[in-house]
Short mmCIF file of N, CA, C and O in Angstrom, two decimals:
data_model
loop_
_atom_site.label_atom_id
_atom_site.label_comp_id
_atom_site.label_asym_id
_atom_site.label_seq_id
_atom_site.Cartn_x
_atom_site.Cartn_y
_atom_site.Cartn_z
N LEU Z 24 0.82 -1.19 0.00
CA LEU Z 24 0.00 0.00 0.00
C LEU Z 24 0.87 1.26 0.00
O LEU Z 24 0.59 2.20 -0.73
N LEU Z 25 1.92 1.23 0.79
CA LEU Z 25 2.80 2.40 0.87
C LEU Z 25 3.50 2.65 -0.46
O LEU Z 25 3.63 3.81 -0.89
N THR Z 26 3.91 1.61 -1.15
CA THR Z 26 4.55 1.75 -2.46
C THR Z 26 3.58 2.33 -3.48
O THR Z 26 3.93 3.20 -4.27
N ALA Z 27 2.34 1.86 -3.46
CA ALA Z 27 1.34 2.38 -4.39
C ALA Z 27 1.03 3.85 -4.12
O ALA Z 27 0.89 4.64 -5.06
N VAL Z 28 0.95 4.23 -2.86
CA VAL Z 28 0.71 5.63 -2.52
C VAL Z 28 1.88 6.50 -2.97
O VAL Z 28 1.69 7.60 -3.50
N ALA Z 29 3.10 6.00 -2.79
CA ALA Z 29 4.27 6.75 -3.23
C ALA Z 29 4.29 6.89 -4.75
O ALA Z 29 4.67 7.94 -5.28
N ALA Z 30 3.88 5.85 -5.46
CA ALA Z 30 3.82 5.93 -6.92
C ALA Z 30 2.79 6.96 -7.37
O ALA Z 30 3.04 7.74 -8.30
N LEU Z 31 1.65 6.99 -6.72
CA LEU Z 31 0.64 7.98 -7.06
C LEU Z 31 1.13 9.40 -6.74
O LEU Z 31 0.88 10.34 -7.50
N ALA Z 32 1.81 9.56 -5.63
CA ALA Z 32 2.35 10.88 -5.27
C ALA Z 32 3.40 11.32 -6.29
O ALA Z 32 3.43 12.50 -6.68
N GLY Z 33 4.24 10.40 -6.72
CA GLY Z 33 5.24 10.73 -7.73
C GLY Z 33 4.62 11.11 -9.06
O GLY Z 33 5.06 12.05 -9.73
N ALA Z 34 3.57 10.38 -9.45
CA ALA Z 34 2.87 10.71 -10.69
C ALA Z 34 2.21 12.09 -10.59
O ALA Z 34 2.26 12.88 -11.53
N ALA Z 35 1.61 12.38 -9.45
CA ALA Z 35 0.98 13.68 -9.26
C ALA Z 35 2.01 14.81 -9.30
O ALA Z 35 1.79 15.85 -9.92
N CYS Z 36 3.15 14.60 -8.66
CA CYS Z 36 4.21 15.62 -8.67
C CYS Z 36 4.73 15.85 -10.08
O CYS Z 36 4.98 16.99 -10.48
N SER Z 37 4.90 14.78 -10.86
CA SER Z 37 5.40 14.95 -12.22
C SER Z 37 4.39 15.66 -13.10
O SER Z 37 4.75 16.46 -13.96
N LEU Z 38 3.11 15.38 -12.90
CA LEU Z 38 2.08 16.07 -13.69
C LEU Z 38 2.00 17.54 -13.31
O LEU Z 38 1.81 18.40 -14.17
N LEU Z 39 2.15 17.84 -12.04
CA LEU Z 39 2.11 19.24 -11.60
C LEU Z 39 3.34 20.02 -12.06
O LEU Z 39 3.27 21.21 -12.33
N ALA Z 40 4.48 19.34 -12.15
CA ALA Z 40 5.73 20.00 -12.53
C ALA Z 40 5.94 20.02 -14.04
O ALA Z 40 6.93 20.58 -14.51
N GLU Z 41 5.01 19.47 -14.81
CA GLU Z 41 5.19 19.36 -16.26
C GLU Z 41 5.38 20.72 -16.92
O GLU Z 41 6.22 20.88 -17.80
N GLY Z 42 4.64 21.70 -16.54
CA GLY Z 42 4.74 23.01 -17.17
C GLY Z 42 5.81 23.90 -16.58
O GLY Z 42 5.99 25.02 -17.03
N SER Z 43 6.54 23.43 -15.59
CA SER Z 43 7.51 24.28 -14.89
C SER Z 43 8.82 24.45 -15.64
O SER Z 43 9.59 25.34 -15.34
N GLY Z 44 9.12 23.59 -16.59
CA GLY Z 44 10.32 23.73 -17.39
C GLY Z 44 11.53 23.04 -16.80
O GLY Z 44 11.43 22.05 -16.08
N ALA Z 45 12.70 23.60 -17.11
CA ALA Z 45 13.97 22.97 -16.75
C ALA Z 45 14.21 22.94 -15.25
O ALA Z 45 14.89 22.05 -14.75
N ALA Z 46 13.67 23.88 -14.52
CA ALA Z 46 13.88 23.91 -13.07
C ALA Z 46 13.25 22.68 -12.40
O ALA Z 46 13.83 22.11 -11.48
N ALA Z 47 12.10 22.26 -12.88
CA ALA Z 47 11.45 21.07 -12.31
C ALA Z 47 12.24 19.81 -12.64
O ALA Z 47 12.41 18.94 -11.79
N VAL Z 48 12.74 19.73 -13.87
CA VAL Z 48 13.53 18.56 -14.27
C VAL Z 48 14.81 18.49 -13.45
O VAL Z 48 15.23 17.40 -13.05
N ALA Z 49 15.42 19.62 -13.20
CA ALA Z 49 16.66 19.64 -12.41
C ALA Z 49 16.42 19.15 -10.99
O ALA Z 49 17.33 18.61 -10.36
N GLY Z 50 15.23 19.29 -10.46
CA GLY Z 50 14.93 18.81 -9.11
C GLY Z 50 14.43 17.39 -9.08
O GLY Z 50 14.69 16.66 -8.12
N ILE Z 51 13.73 16.96 -10.12
CA ILE Z 51 13.13 15.63 -10.13
C ILE Z 51 14.14 14.56 -10.55
O ILE Z 51 14.15 13.45 -10.00
N LEU Z 52 15.01 14.87 -11.51
CA LEU Z 52 15.95 13.88 -12.03
C LEU Z 52 16.88 13.30 -10.95
O LEU Z 52 17.02 12.08 -10.85
N PRO Z 53 17.51 14.12 -10.11
CA PRO Z 53 18.36 13.53 -9.07
C PRO Z 53 17.58 12.68 -8.07
O PRO Z 53 18.07 11.65 -7.61
N PHE Z 54 16.36 13.09 -7.77
CA PHE Z 54 15.53 12.31 -6.85
C PHE Z 54 15.20 10.94 -7.44
O PHE Z 54 15.29 9.91 -6.76
N THR Z 55 14.86 10.90 -8.72
CA THR Z 55 14.54 9.64 -9.39
C THR Z 55 15.77 8.75 -9.49
O THR Z 55 15.70 7.54 -9.22
N ALA Z 56 16.90 9.33 -9.89
CA ALA Z 56 18.13 8.54 -10.00
C ALA Z 56 18.53 7.99 -8.63
O ALA Z 56 18.97 6.84 -8.52
N GLY Z 57 18.37 8.79 -7.60
CA GLY Z 57 18.68 8.32 -6.24
C GLY Z 57 17.79 7.16 -5.83
O GLY Z 57 18.24 6.25 -5.15
N GLY Z 58 16.53 7.18 -6.25
CA GLY Z 58 15.64 6.06 -5.95
C GLY Z 58 16.11 4.78 -6.60
O GLY Z 58 16.10 3.70 -5.98
N PHE Z 59 16.54 4.86 -7.87
CA PHE Z 59 17.05 3.67 -8.54
C PHE Z 59 18.33 3.16 -7.89
O PHE Z 59 18.53 1.96 -7.71
N ILE Z 60 19.21 4.07 -7.53
CA ILE Z 60 20.46 3.67 -6.89
C ILE Z 60 20.18 3.04 -5.53
O ILE Z 60 20.78 2.03 -5.16
N TYR Z 61 19.24 3.61 -4.79
CA TYR Z 61 18.86 3.05 -3.50
C TYR Z 61 18.32 1.63 -3.65
O TYR Z 61 18.72 0.72 -2.92
N LEU Z 62 17.42 1.43 -4.60
CA LEU Z 62 16.87 0.09 -4.82
C LEU Z 62 17.96 -0.90 -5.21
O LEU Z 62 17.98 -2.04 -4.76
N GLY Z 63 18.86 -0.45 -6.07
CA GLY Z 63 19.93 -1.34 -6.51
C GLY Z 63 20.88 -1.73 -5.40
O GLY Z 63 21.32 -2.88 -5.32
N THR Z 64 21.18 -0.80 -4.52
CA THR Z 64 22.16 -1.11 -3.48
C THR Z 64 21.54 -1.78 -2.26
O THR Z 64 22.18 -2.61 -1.63
N VAL Z 65 20.32 -1.44 -1.93
CA VAL Z 65 19.73 -1.97 -0.70
C VAL Z 65 19.02 -3.31 -0.91
O VAL Z 65 19.13 -4.20 -0.09
N SER Z 66 18.32 -3.46 -2.01
CA SER Z 66 17.54 -4.69 -2.17
C SER Z 66 18.23 -5.72 -3.06
O SER Z 66 18.12 -6.92 -2.82
N VAL Z 67 18.94 -5.28 -4.09
CA VAL Z 67 19.53 -6.24 -5.02
C VAL Z 67 20.93 -6.67 -4.59
O VAL Z 67 21.27 -7.85 -4.69
N LEU Z 68 21.74 -5.75 -4.12
CA LEU Z 68 23.12 -6.06 -3.78
C LEU Z 68 23.27 -7.16 -2.73
O LEU Z 68 24.11 -8.06 -2.91
N PRO Z 69 22.51 -7.18 -1.64
CA PRO Z 69 22.66 -8.29 -0.69
C PRO Z 69 22.34 -9.66 -1.30
O PRO Z 69 23.00 -10.64 -0.98
N GLU Z 70 21.36 -9.72 -2.20
CA GLU Z 70 21.05 -10.99 -2.86
C GLU Z 70 22.20 -11.43 -3.77
O GLU Z 70 22.52 -12.61 -3.84
N ILE Z 71 22.79 -10.47 -4.46
CA ILE Z 71 23.91 -10.79 -5.35
C ILE Z 71 25.07 -11.37 -4.54
O ILE Z 71 25.66 -12.38 -4.91
N LEU Z 72 25.38 -10.75 -3.44
CA LEU Z 72 26.52 -11.19 -2.63
C LEU Z 72 26.25 -12.51 -1.92
O LEU Z 72 27.16 -13.29 -1.69
N ARG Z 73 24.99 -12.79 -1.60
CA ARG Z 73 24.66 -14.02 -0.90
C ARG Z 73 24.63 -15.23 -1.83
O ARG Z 73 25.06 -16.31 -1.46
N ASP Z 74 24.15 -15.06 -3.06
CA ASP Z 74 23.90 -16.19 -3.94
C ASP Z 74 25.01 -16.51 -4.92
O ASP Z 74 24.88 -17.44 -5.71
N SER Z 75 26.11 -15.77 -4.94
CA SER Z 75 27.14 -16.02 -5.94
C SER Z 75 28.52 -15.98 -5.32
O SER Z 75 28.72 -15.52 -4.21
N GLY Z 76 29.48 -16.48 -6.10
CA GLY Z 76 30.87 -16.47 -5.67
C GLY Z 76 31.47 -15.09 -5.80
O GLY Z 76 30.85 -14.16 -6.34
N PRO Z 77 32.72 -14.92 -5.33
CA PRO Z 77 33.34 -13.59 -5.35
C PRO Z 77 33.52 -13.02 -6.76
O PRO Z 77 33.29 -11.83 -6.98
N ALA Z 78 33.90 -13.83 -7.73
CA ALA Z 78 34.11 -13.33 -9.09
C ALA Z 78 32.79 -12.89 -9.71
O ALA Z 78 32.70 -11.82 -10.33
N GLN Z 79 31.75 -13.69 -9.53
CA GLN Z 79 30.43 -13.34 -10.07
C GLN Z 79 29.88 -12.10 -9.37
O GLN Z 79 29.28 -11.25 -10.01
N ALA Z 80 30.07 -11.99 -8.07
CA ALA Z 80 29.59 -10.82 -7.33
C ALA Z 80 30.31 -9.56 -7.82
O ALA Z 80 29.68 -8.50 -7.95
N LEU Z 81 31.60 -9.65 -8.10
CA LEU Z 81 32.35 -8.50 -8.61
C LEU Z 81 31.83 -8.08 -9.98
O LEU Z 81 31.64 -6.89 -10.23
N LEU Z 82 31.56 -9.04 -10.85
CA LEU Z 82 31.02 -8.71 -12.17
C LEU Z 82 29.65 -8.05 -12.07
O LEU Z 82 29.35 -7.08 -12.78
N GLN Z 83 28.83 -8.55 -11.19
CA GLN Z 83 27.50 -7.96 -11.03
C GLN Z 83 27.57 -6.57 -10.40
O GLN Z 83 26.80 -5.68 -10.75
N LEU Z 84 28.49 -6.38 -9.48
CA LEU Z 84 28.69 -5.06 -8.89
C LEU Z 84 29.19 -4.07 -9.95
O LEU Z 84 28.73 -2.92 -9.99
N LEU Z 85 30.09 -4.51 -10.82
CA LEU Z 85 30.56 -3.65 -11.90
C LEU Z 85 29.43 -3.31 -12.87
O LEU Z 85 29.35 -2.17 -13.36
N ALA Z 86 28.54 -4.26 -13.12
CA ALA Z 86 27.39 -3.99 -13.97
C ALA Z 86 26.46 -2.96 -13.33
O ALA Z 86 25.93 -2.07 -14.00
N LEU Z 87 26.27 -3.06 -12.02
CA LEU Z 87 25.46 -2.08 -11.30
C LEU Z 87 26.08 -0.69 -11.39
O LEU Z 87 25.39 0.30 -11.67
N LEU Z 88 27.38 -0.60 -11.21
CA LEU Z 88 28.07 0.68 -11.31
C LEU Z 88 28.03 1.23 -12.74
O LEU Z 88 27.94 2.44 -12.94
N ALA Z 89 28.09 0.34 -13.74
CA ALA Z 89 27.96 0.78 -15.13
C ALA Z 89 26.58 1.38 -15.37
O ALA Z 89 26.44 2.36 -16.11
N GLY Z 90 25.55 0.80 -14.77
CA GLY Z 90 24.21 1.36 -14.90
C GLY Z 90 24.11 2.74 -14.28
O GLY Z 90 23.48 3.64 -14.85
N VAL Z 91 24.74 2.92 -13.14
CA VAL Z 91 24.76 4.25 -12.50
C VAL Z 91 25.50 5.24 -13.39
O VAL Z 91 25.07 6.39 -13.57
N ALA Z 92 26.62 4.80 -13.97
CA ALA Z 92 27.38 5.68 -14.86
C ALA Z 92 26.55 6.06 -16.09
O ALA Z 92 26.61 7.21 -16.55
N MET Z 93 25.78 5.12 -16.61
CA MET Z 93 24.92 5.44 -17.76
C MET Z 93 23.86 6.48 -17.39
O MET Z 93 23.57 7.38 -18.19
N MET Z 94 23.29 6.35 -16.19
CA MET Z 94 22.32 7.35 -15.76
C MET Z 94 22.96 8.73 -15.65
O MET Z 94 22.36 9.74 -16.02
N LEU Z 95 24.20 8.77 -15.16
CA LEU Z 95 24.90 10.05 -15.07
C LEU Z 95 25.17 10.64 -16.45
O LEU Z 95 24.99 11.85 -16.66
N LEU Z 96 25.58 9.80 -17.40
CA LEU Z 96 25.84 10.28 -18.75
C LEU Z 96 24.57 10.79 -19.41
O LEU Z 96 24.57 11.84 -20.07
N ILE Z 97 23.48 10.07 -19.25
CA ILE Z 97 22.22 10.50 -19.83
C ILE Z 97 21.78 11.83 -19.22
O ILE Z 97 21.34 12.74 -19.91
N ALA Z 98 21.93 11.96 -17.91
CA ALA Z 98 21.55 13.20 -17.25
C ALA Z 98 22.43 14.36 -17.70
O ALA Z 98 21.95 15.49 -17.84
N HIS Z 99 23.69 14.08 -17.93
CA HIS Z 99 24.62 15.14 -18.32
C HIS Z 99 24.38 15.61 -19.75
O HIS Z 99 24.43 16.81 -20.04
N TYR Z 100 24.14 14.69 -20.67
CA TYR Z 100 24.03 15.04 -22.09
C TYR Z 100 22.61 15.27 -22.56
O TYR Z 100 22.39 15.60 -23.70
N GLU Z 101 21.63 15.07 -21.72
CA GLU Z 101 20.24 15.28 -22.14
C GLU Z 101 19.87 16.72 -22.19
O GLU Z 101 20.12 17.60 -21.57
#
């Protein structure tokens, strides 16, 4: 229920900020990227480290960091 309420609140905020221009995007983009990074590090990372060997865990961690780097590049060049 809490996740659904947060999703509705996020949708409402994005609809309200639609006409605000670049200032709204500058505030929303870091918040959204932080949410993805939080989910990746808090919920996925412990499972990766528990279910795989050290070499596989390192590869998956590097893939996670590559995803974060891609988000940064997209944010920078968009």
